[in-house]
Amino acid sequence: MHTVWKGAISFGLVHVPVKMFSATEDKDISMRYLHKTCGSPLSYVRKCPVCEEEVGWEEINKGYEYEKGKFVLFEKEELEQLSEQNSKNITILDFVDLTEIDPIYFQKTYYLSPDQAGANAYRLLLEAMRQSGKIGIAKIAIRSKSSMAAIRVIEECLAIETIFYPDEIRPISQVPNLPENTAVNEKELTMARMLIDQLSTPFEPSKYTDDYRERLLEAISSKVAGEEVKIAPARQETNVVDLMAALQASIEAVKPIPTDPGTTPKPRKSTRKTAAKEPVAKVAGAVPDAGGPKPKRRTSKTKKTDTVS
């Protein structure tokens, strides 16, 4: 792994030298823009629209546009002094419960390993946090950007998650068209909860894959091999009109299938209120159902069997 940051964690008077490594990687497949005429990849140049000439990095500085066309300029050294990058320190401000932080705050995860002779202090902090069940809230500056962070234990490693500042989270009140105290149909709510219960399972990350990336890699391989790539058009989804029917169909779709082919699923209890049922005679080939027995289908090779009502 490539070291992306070096510094130290401090809590109280304890100083833990650490190195930081990215815990995640972006596996998106990047595409280049090509010139249709000749197939050459396009390049992007930094060009001044006034001088009409290409500008090198050594001729570039940064500025903030405080009014249209008006900028205040900053040299690289000024920005480095403001960024707290020189401190190289992760200062733990508080210890809190992880459940108190909404996932909307989390940005990116990094692993931390002990640096130099910091193994003992590293192990001490890791074990103390594990036994307390707490995570540390800290501040850190990475690549000239100051950020809040949460330090927690993952297996035998300390990890740090950069998190947004509260004023970087947009308020929900800005989201348009949210329903306001809309009444929920009780039967639909019961069906929806049944569906959630049937779909509930322990989280197993390994069973989830990036289907689009896999299809794209297959298409790339086919094109490289000189094959023609044909993609079937996606089926158009229709609007759901009957919510109850959609919920019922969803529940039926996730019901477990009997392992013994000779067994017959138990009849589903009807949710409708009906009058007292009258006895119904058994019919050969009929399958019990909430709506009563059904006659066996007649084929060209079978005689019709009358139902006894």
mmCIF file of C-alpha atoms in Angstrom:
data_model
loop_
_atom_site.group_PDB
_atom_site.id
_atom_site.type_symbol
_atom_site.label_atom_id
_atom_site.label_comp_id
_atom_site.label_asym_id
_atom_site.label_seq_id
_atom_site.Cartn_x
_atom_site.Cartn_y
_atom_site.Cartn_z
ATOM 1 C CA MET A 1 0.000 0.000 0.000
ATOM 2 C CA HIS A 2 1.084 3.543 -0.721
ATOM 3 C CA THR A 3 1.443 5.876 2.275
ATOM 4 C CA VAL A 4 -0.833 8.880 1.773
ATOM 5 C CA TRP A 5 -0.105 10.682 5.054
ATOM 6 C CA LYS A 6 2.314 10.533 8.005
ATOM 7 C CA GLY A 7 1.764 12.061 11.396
ATOM 8 C CA ALA A 8 0.566 11.128 14.861
ATOM 9 C CA ILE A 9 -2.551 10.576 16.931
ATOM 10 C CA SER A 10 -2.668 12.427 20.226
ATOM 11 C CA PHE A 11 -5.164 11.888 23.033
ATOM 12 C CA GLY A 12 -4.361 13.550 26.319
ATOM 13 C CA LEU A 13 -0.578 13.350 26.649
ATOM 14 C CA VAL A 14 -0.283 10.129 24.658
ATOM 15 C CA HIS A 15 1.438 10.469 21.271
ATOM 16 C CA VAL A 16 1.028 7.677 18.668
ATOM 17 C CA PRO A 17 3.102 8.016 15.440
ATOM 18 C CA VAL A 18 1.112 6.588 12.514
ATOM 19 C CA LYS A 19 1.088 6.124 8.741
ATOM 20 C CA MET A 20 -2.110 6.384 6.732
ATOM 21 C CA PHE A 21 -3.220 4.180 3.812
ATOM 22 C CA SER A 22 -6.364 4.302 1.679
ATOM 23 C CA ALA A 23 -8.765 1.570 2.790
ATOM 24 C CA THR A 24 -10.806 1.685 -0.419
ATOM 25 C CA GLU A 25 -10.068 1.881 -4.130
ATOM 26 C CA ASP A 26 -12.072 3.181 -7.051
ATOM 27 C CA LYS A 27 -12.644 0.391 -9.564
ATOM 28 C CA ASP A 28 -14.630 2.423 -12.068
ATOM 29 C CA ILE A 29 -13.486 1.727 -15.629
ATOM 30 C CA SER A 30 -12.182 4.986 -17.074
ATOM 31 C CA MET A 31 -12.835 5.896 -20.700
ATOM 32 C CA ARG A 32 -10.837 8.307 -22.859
ATOM 33 C CA TYR A 33 -12.376 10.833 -25.230
ATOM 34 C CA LEU A 34 -11.242 10.134 -28.802
ATOM 35 C CA HIS A 35 -11.327 12.082 -32.028
ATOM 36 C CA LYS A 36 -13.961 10.381 -34.222
ATOM 37 C CA THR A 37 -12.054 11.139 -37.413
ATOM 38 C CA CYS A 38 -8.728 9.519 -36.562
ATOM 39 C CA GLY A 39 -9.283 7.834 -33.189
ATOM 40 C CA SER A 40 -6.595 9.827 -31.381
ATOM 41 C CA PRO A 41 -7.114 10.518 -27.653
ATOM 42 C CA LEU A 42 -7.879 14.144 -26.912
ATOM 43 C CA SER A 43 -5.694 16.202 -24.593
ATOM 44 C CA TYR A 44 -6.751 19.124 -22.456
ATOM 45 C CA VAL A 45 -4.608 22.220 -22.304
ATOM 46 C CA ARG A 46 -4.562 25.147 -19.880
ATOM 47 C CA LYS A 47 -5.058 28.118 -22.173
ATOM 48 C CA CYS A 48 -5.458 31.778 -21.288
ATOM 49 C CA PRO A 49 -8.432 33.177 -23.246
ATOM 50 C CA VAL A 50 -6.965 36.707 -23.214
ATOM 51 C CA CYS A 51 -3.346 35.996 -24.125
ATOM 52 C CA GLU A 52 -4.464 33.089 -26.361
ATOM 53 C CA GLU A 53 -1.517 30.952 -25.317
ATOM 54 C CA GLU A 54 -0.950 27.746 -23.350
ATOM 55 C CA VAL A 55 -0.013 28.279 -19.694
ATOM 56 C CA GLY A 56 2.456 26.061 -17.782
ATOM 57 C CA TRP A 57 2.051 25.074 -14.140
ATOM 58 C CA GLU A 58 4.868 27.373 -13.064
ATOM 59 C CA GLU A 59 2.837 30.355 -14.328
ATOM 60 C CA ILE A 60 -0.320 29.453 -12.391
ATOM 61 C CA ASN A 61 -1.495 30.583 -8.957
ATOM 62 C CA LYS A 62 -4.853 30.360 -7.207
ATOM 63 C CA GLY A 63 -7.463 33.015 -6.595
ATOM 64 C CA TYR A 64 -10.940 33.388 -5.106
ATOM 65 C CA GLU A 65 -13.589 35.205 -7.178
ATOM 66 C CA TYR A 66 -15.340 37.413 -4.612
ATOM 67 C CA GLU A 67 -17.166 39.389 -7.338
ATOM 68 C CA LYS A 68 -17.706 38.719 -11.028
ATOM 69 C CA GLY A 69 -14.264 39.118 -12.650
ATOM 70 C CA LYS A 70 -12.561 40.180 -9.385
ATOM 71 C CA PHE A 71 -10.148 37.854 -7.576
ATOM 72 C CA VAL A 72 -7.995 37.819 -4.471
ATOM 73 C CA LEU A 73 -4.749 35.914 -5.130
ATOM 74 C CA PHE A 74 -2.959 33.364 -2.925
ATOM 75 C CA GLU A 75 0.531 31.952 -3.213
ATOM 76 C CA LYS A 76 1.096 28.247 -2.534
ATOM 77 C CA GLU A 77 2.991 28.996 0.686
ATOM 78 C CA GLU A 78 0.104 31.085 2.047
ATOM 79 C CA LEU A 79 -2.369 28.274 1.525
ATOM 80 C CA GLU A 80 -0.043 25.733 3.163
ATOM 81 C CA GLN A 81 0.227 27.916 6.258
ATOM 82 C CA LEU A 82 -3.559 28.186 6.487
ATOM 83 C CA SER A 83 -4.215 24.486 5.950
ATOM 84 C CA GLU A 84 -2.685 23.266 9.264
ATOM 85 C CA GLN A 85 -0.676 20.801 7.167
ATOM 86 C CA ASN A 86 2.480 21.563 9.115
ATOM 87 C CA SER A 87 1.038 20.201 12.382
ATOM 88 C CA LYS A 88 0.804 16.608 11.062
ATOM 89 C CA ASN A 89 -1.299 15.765 14.075
ATOM 90 C CA ILE A 90 -4.617 13.952 14.593
ATOM 91 C CA THR A 91 -5.976 15.354 17.834
ATOM 92 C CA ILE A 92 -8.773 13.322 19.413
ATOM 93 C CA LEU A 93 -11.249 15.808 20.864
ATOM 94 C CA ASP A 94 -13.933 13.472 22.210
ATOM 95 C CA PHE A 95 -14.930 9.813 22.472
ATOM 96 C CA VAL A 96 -18.503 8.947 21.455
ATOM 97 C CA ASP A 97 -20.677 5.980 20.513
ATOM 98 C CA LEU A 98 -20.606 5.044 16.826
ATOM 99 C CA THR A 99 -24.414 4.726 16.796
ATOM 100 C CA GLU A 100 -24.667 8.455 17.520
ATOM 101 C CA ILE A 101 -23.212 9.379 14.100
ATOM 102 C CA ASP A 102 -25.548 9.269 11.126
ATOM 103 C CA PRO A 103 -23.935 7.593 8.049
ATOM 104 C CA ILE A 104 -24.551 10.774 6.014
ATOM 105 C CA TYR A 105 -21.485 12.273 7.708
ATOM 106 C CA PHE A 106 -18.976 9.660 6.524
ATOM 107 C CA GLN A 107 -16.708 10.388 3.525
ATOM 108 C CA LYS A 108 -13.676 8.131 3.064
ATOM 109 C CA THR A 109 -11.959 5.429 5.113
ATOM 110 C CA TYR A 110 -8.217 5.086 5.738
ATOM 111 C CA TYR A 111 -6.178 2.502 7.642
ATOM 112 C CA LEU A 112 -3.639 3.595 10.225
ATOM 113 C CA SER A 113 -0.507 1.632 11.124
ATOM 114 C CA PRO A 114 2.119 2.422 13.772
ATOM 115 C CA ASP A 115 5.143 4.372 12.582
ATOM 116 C CA GLN A 116 8.681 4.312 13.991
ATOM 117 C CA ALA A 117 8.629 3.132 17.618
ATOM 118 C CA GLY A 118 4.919 3.705 18.145
ATOM 119 C CA ALA A 119 3.741 0.059 18.225
ATOM 120 C CA ASN A 120 3.166 -0.035 21.999
ATOM 121 C CA ALA A 121 1.192 3.209 22.121
ATOM 122 C CA TYR A 122 -0.750 2.139 19.020
ATOM 123 C CA ARG A 123 -1.711 -1.183 20.624
ATOM 124 C CA LEU A 124 -2.656 0.574 23.857
ATOM 125 C CA LEU A 125 -5.053 2.965 22.087
ATOM 126 C CA LEU A 126 -6.538 0.176 19.960
ATOM 127 C CA GLU A 127 -7.256 -2.111 22.932
ATOM 128 C CA ALA A 128 -8.586 0.698 25.118
ATOM 129 C CA MET A 129 -11.012 1.774 22.376
ATOM 130 C CA ARG A 130 -12.066 -1.818 21.726
ATOM 131 C CA GLN A 131 -12.913 -2.426 25.384
ATOM 132 C CA SER A 132 -14.684 0.919 25.808
ATOM 133 C CA GLY A 133 -16.753 0.458 22.640
ATOM 134 C CA LYS A 134 -16.137 4.123 21.823
ATOM 135 C CA ILE A 135 -14.789 5.901 18.742
ATOM 136 C CA GLY A 136 -12.656 9.017 18.735
ATOM 137 C CA ILE A 137 -13.725 12.304 17.111
ATOM 138 C CA ALA A 138 -10.719 14.228 15.814
ATOM 139 C CA LYS A 139 -9.506 16.846 13.354
ATOM 140 C CA ILE A 140 -7.036 16.184 10.548
ATOM 141 C CA ALA A 141 -5.635 17.977 7.494
ATOM 142 C CA ILE A 142 -5.082 15.834 4.392
ATOM 143 C CA ARG A 143 -3.812 17.307 1.133
ATOM 144 C CA SER A 144 -4.346 20.869 2.378
ATOM 145 C CA LYS A 145 -7.973 20.173 3.355
ATOM 146 C CA SER A 146 -9.027 20.270 6.982
ATOM 147 C CA SER A 147 -11.594 17.678 7.968
ATOM 148 C CA MET A 148 -13.314 16.124 10.929
ATOM 149 C CA ALA A 149 -12.615 12.442 11.435
ATOM 150 C CA ALA A 150 -13.781 9.405 13.379
ATOM 151 C CA ILE A 151 -11.153 6.917 14.616
ATOM 152 C CA ARG A 152 -12.408 3.391 15.269
ATOM 153 C CA VAL A 153 -11.215 -0.203 15.530
ATOM 154 C CA ILE A 154 -11.564 -2.625 12.590
ATOM 155 C CA GLU A 155 -10.334 -6.075 13.602
ATOM 156 C CA GLU A 156 -6.700 -5.496 14.683
ATOM 157 C CA CYS A 157 -6.304 -2.140 12.972
ATOM 158 C CA LEU A 158 -7.147 1.477 13.737
ATOM 159 C CA ALA A 159 -9.120 3.122 10.957
ATOM 160 C CA ILE A 160 -9.946 6.765 10.441
ATOM 161 C CA GLU A 161 -13.030 7.988 8.581
ATOM 162 C CA THR A 162 -13.108 11.550 7.331
ATOM 163 C CA ILE A 163 -16.526 13.053 8.023
ATOM 164 C CA PHE A 164 -18.323 16.179 6.899
ATOM 165 C CA TYR A 165 -18.666 19.228 9.109
ATOM 166 C CA PRO A 166 -22.287 19.858 10.154
ATOM 167 C CA ASP A 167 -22.588 22.943 7.937
ATOM 168 C CA GLU A 168 -21.636 20.789 4.917
ATOM 169 C CA ILE A 169 -24.770 18.648 5.339
ATOM 170 C CA ARG A 170 -27.714 20.084 3.426
ATOM 171 C CA PRO A 171 -30.896 20.362 5.510
ATOM 172 C CA ILE A 172 -33.721 17.969 4.638
ATOM 173 C CA SER A 173 -36.069 20.957 4.482
ATOM 174 C CA GLN A 174 -34.501 21.791 1.092
ATOM 175 C CA VAL A 175 -35.653 18.493 -0.433
ATOM 176 C CA PRO A 176 -38.723 19.178 -2.628
ATOM 177 C CA ASN A 177 -41.986 17.201 -2.777
ATOM 178 C CA LEU A 178 -41.602 15.270 0.479
ATOM 179 C CA PRO A 179 -44.961 13.846 1.682
ATOM 180 C CA GLU A 180 -46.448 15.652 4.650
ATOM 181 C CA ASN A 181 -48.264 13.462 7.176
ATOM 182 C CA THR A 182 -49.750 11.295 4.441
ATOM 183 C CA ALA A 183 -51.984 8.577 5.863
ATOM 184 C CA VAL A 184 -50.707 5.043 5.301
ATOM 185 C CA ASN A 185 -53.069 2.193 4.465
ATOM 186 C CA GLU A 186 -52.822 -0.298 7.346
ATOM 187 C CA LYS A 187 -53.136 -3.379 5.109
ATOM 188 C CA GLU A 188 -50.442 -2.075 2.780
ATOM 189 C CA LEU A 189 -48.235 -1.295 5.794
ATOM 190 C CA THR A 190 -48.661 -4.848 7.122
ATOM 191 C CA MET A 191 -47.781 -6.307 3.717
ATOM 192 C CA ALA A 192 -44.750 -4.021 3.412
ATOM 193 C CA ARG A 193 -43.482 -5.100 6.838
ATOM 194 C CA MET A 194 -43.987 -8.759 5.883
ATOM 195 C CA LEU A 195 -41.897 -8.166 2.758
ATOM 196 C CA ILE A 196 -39.134 -6.493 4.799
ATOM 197 C CA ASP A 197 -39.127 -9.405 7.246
ATOM 198 C CA GLN A 198 -38.799 -11.954 4.431
ATOM 199 C CA LEU A 199 -35.963 -9.997 2.787
ATOM 200 C CA SER A 200 -34.094 -9.437 6.068
ATOM 201 C CA THR A 201 -30.750 -11.256 6.292
ATOM 202 C CA PRO A 202 -27.293 -10.786 7.848
ATOM 203 C CA PHE A 203 -25.108 -8.407 5.841
ATOM 204 C CA GLU A 204 -22.695 -10.346 3.619
ATOM 205 C CA PRO A 205 -20.726 -7.851 1.475
ATOM 206 C CA SER A 206 -19.189 -10.598 -0.684
ATOM 207 C CA LYS A 207 -22.526 -11.454 -2.319
ATOM 208 C CA TYR A 208 -22.912 -7.980 -3.859
ATOM 209 C CA THR A 209 -21.106 -7.261 -7.131
ATOM 210 C CA ASP A 210 -20.881 -4.393 -9.602
ATOM 211 C CA ASP A 211 -22.960 -5.875 -12.440
ATOM 212 C CA TYR A 212 -22.379 -2.905 -14.748
ATOM 213 C CA ARG A 213 -18.599 -3.122 -14.387
ATOM 214 C CA GLU A 214 -18.658 -6.862 -15.124
ATOM 215 C CA ARG A 215 -20.788 -6.365 -18.248
ATOM 216 C CA LEU A 216 -18.532 -3.537 -19.412
ATOM 217 C CA LEU A 217 -15.388 -5.649 -18.944
ATOM 218 C CA GLU A 218 -17.000 -8.469 -20.952
ATOM 219 C CA ALA A 219 -17.906 -6.008 -23.709
ATOM 220 C CA ILE A 220 -14.347 -4.637 -23.746
ATOM 221 C CA SER A 221 -12.906 -8.151 -23.999
ATOM 222 C CA SER A 222 -15.271 -8.976 -26.869
ATOM 223 C CA LYS A 223 -14.337 -5.829 -28.759
ATOM 224 C CA VAL A 224 -10.642 -6.497 -28.246
ATOM 225 C CA ALA A 225 -11.199 -10.003 -29.623
ATOM 226 C CA GLY A 226 -12.918 -8.525 -32.678
ATOM 227 C CA GLU A 227 -16.396 -9.720 -31.809
ATOM 228 C CA GLU A 228 -19.562 -7.747 -32.380
ATOM 229 C CA VAL A 229 -21.133 -6.503 -29.171
ATOM 230 C CA LYS A 230 -24.916 -6.622 -29.062
ATOM 231 C CA ILE A 231 -26.852 -5.462 -26.044
ATOM 232 C CA ALA A 232 -30.495 -6.414 -25.650
ATOM 233 C CA PRO A 233 -32.761 -3.440 -24.944
ATOM 234 C CA ALA A 234 -33.819 -3.148 -21.313
ATOM 235 C CA ARG A 235 -37.388 -4.068 -20.499
ATOM 236 C CA GLN A 236 -39.482 -0.983 -19.888
ATOM 237 C CA GLU A 237 -40.792 -0.836 -16.344
ATOM 238 C CA THR A 238 -44.478 -0.025 -15.994
ATOM 239 C CA ASN A 239 -45.943 2.168 -13.303
ATOM 240 C CA VAL A 240 -47.360 0.291 -10.333
ATOM 241 C CA VAL A 241 -51.084 1.013 -10.127
ATOM 242 C CA ASP A 242 -52.189 -1.521 -7.496
ATOM 243 C CA LEU A 243 -49.818 -1.196 -4.539
ATOM 244 C CA MET A 244 -51.367 -4.119 -2.655
ATOM 245 C CA ALA A 245 -50.986 -6.392 -5.685
ATOM 246 C CA ALA A 246 -47.347 -5.361 -6.072
ATOM 247 C CA LEU A 247 -46.633 -6.069 -2.400
ATOM 248 C CA GLN A 248 -48.403 -9.437 -2.570
ATOM 249 C CA ALA A 249 -46.462 -10.397 -5.713
ATOM 250 C CA SER A 250 -43.191 -9.361 -4.045
ATOM 251 C CA ILE A 251 -43.901 -11.500 -0.978
ATOM 252 C CA GLU A 252 -44.837 -14.483 -3.160
ATOM 253 C CA ALA A 253 -41.583 -14.048 -5.129
ATOM 254 C CA VAL A 254 -39.383 -14.327 -2.041
ATOM 255 C CA LYS A 255 -41.256 -17.230 -0.382
ATOM 256 C CA PRO A 256 -39.034 -20.296 0.172
ATOM 257 C CA ILE A 257 -39.538 -23.122 -2.343
ATOM 258 C CA PRO A 258 -40.158 -26.634 -0.843
ATOM 259 C CA THR A 259 -37.126 -28.913 -1.263
ATOM 260 C CA ASP A 260 -39.274 -32.071 -1.695
ATOM 261 C CA PRO A 261 -40.896 -31.960 -5.157
ATOM 262 C CA GLY A 262 -43.699 -34.188 -3.829
ATOM 263 C CA THR A 263 -44.819 -31.682 -1.232
ATOM 264 C CA THR A 264 -47.543 -29.141 -1.840
ATOM 265 C CA PRO A 265 -47.348 -25.610 -0.344
ATOM 266 C CA LYS A 266 -49.773 -25.007 2.499
ATOM 267 C CA PRO A 267 -52.794 -22.934 1.561
ATOM 268 C CA ARG A 268 -52.437 -19.240 2.258
ATOM 269 C CA LYS A 269 -54.891 -17.831 4.747
ATOM 270 C CA SER A 270 -57.232 -15.335 3.198
ATOM 271 C CA THR A 271 -57.188 -11.839 4.647
ATOM 272 C CA ARG A 272 -60.747 -11.156 3.460
ATOM 273 C CA LYS A 273 -63.709 -11.458 5.804
ATOM 274 C CA THR A 274 -66.072 -14.102 4.433
ATOM 275 C CA ALA A 275 -69.238 -15.822 5.521
ATOM 276 C CA ALA A 276 -69.136 -19.280 7.126
ATOM 277 C CA LYS A 277 -67.639 -21.760 4.694
ATOM 278 C CA GLU A 278 -69.727 -24.667 3.463
ATOM 279 C CA PRO A 279 -68.142 -28.078 3.082
ATOM 280 C CA VAL A 280 -66.788 -28.750 -0.374
ATOM 281 C CA ALA A 281 -66.264 -32.225 -1.784
ATOM 282 C CA LYS A 282 -62.762 -33.196 -2.903
ATOM 283 C CA VAL A 283 -62.105 -33.320 -6.617
ATOM 284 C CA ALA A 284 -59.342 -35.307 -8.203
ATOM 285 C CA GLY A 285 -56.537 -33.048 -9.292
ATOM 286 C CA ALA A 286 -57.801 -29.986 -7.404
ATOM 287 C CA VAL A 287 -55.283 -28.002 -5.346
ATOM 288 C CA PRO A 288 -56.465 -26.430 -2.050
ATOM 289 C CA ASP A 289 -56.463 -22.649 -2.125
ATOM 290 C CA ALA A 290 -57.827 -19.736 -0.092
ATOM 291 C CA GLY A 291 -60.511 -19.251 -2.719
ATOM 292 C CA GLY A 292 -61.743 -22.895 -2.668
ATOM 293 C CA PRO A 293 -60.988 -25.916 -4.871
ATOM 294 C CA LYS A 294 -60.349 -25.533 -8.567
ATOM 295 C CA PRO A 295 -61.161 -28.121 -11.243
ATOM 296 C CA LYS A 296 -58.359 -29.933 -12.997
ATOM 297 C CA ARG A 297 -57.562 -28.456 -16.393
ATOM 298 C CA ARG A 298 -58.880 -30.435 -19.338
ATOM 299 C CA THR A 299 -56.446 -31.363 -22.058
ATOM 300 C CA SER A 300 -56.907 -33.125 -25.346
ATOM 301 C CA LYS A 301 -56.011 -36.438 -23.708
ATOM 302 C CA THR A 302 -58.209 -36.220 -20.598
ATOM 303 C CA LYS A 303 -61.918 -36.330 -20.031
ATOM 304 C CA LYS A 304 -63.737 -33.487 -18.373
ATOM 305 C CA THR A 305 -64.263 -33.889 -14.610
ATOM 306 C CA ASP A 306 -67.251 -32.097 -13.122
ATOM 307 C CA THR A 307 -66.792 -30.170 -9.915
ATOM 308 C CA VAL A 308 -69.059 -30.899 -7.006
ATOM 309 C CA SER A 309 -70.205 -27.699 -5.361
#
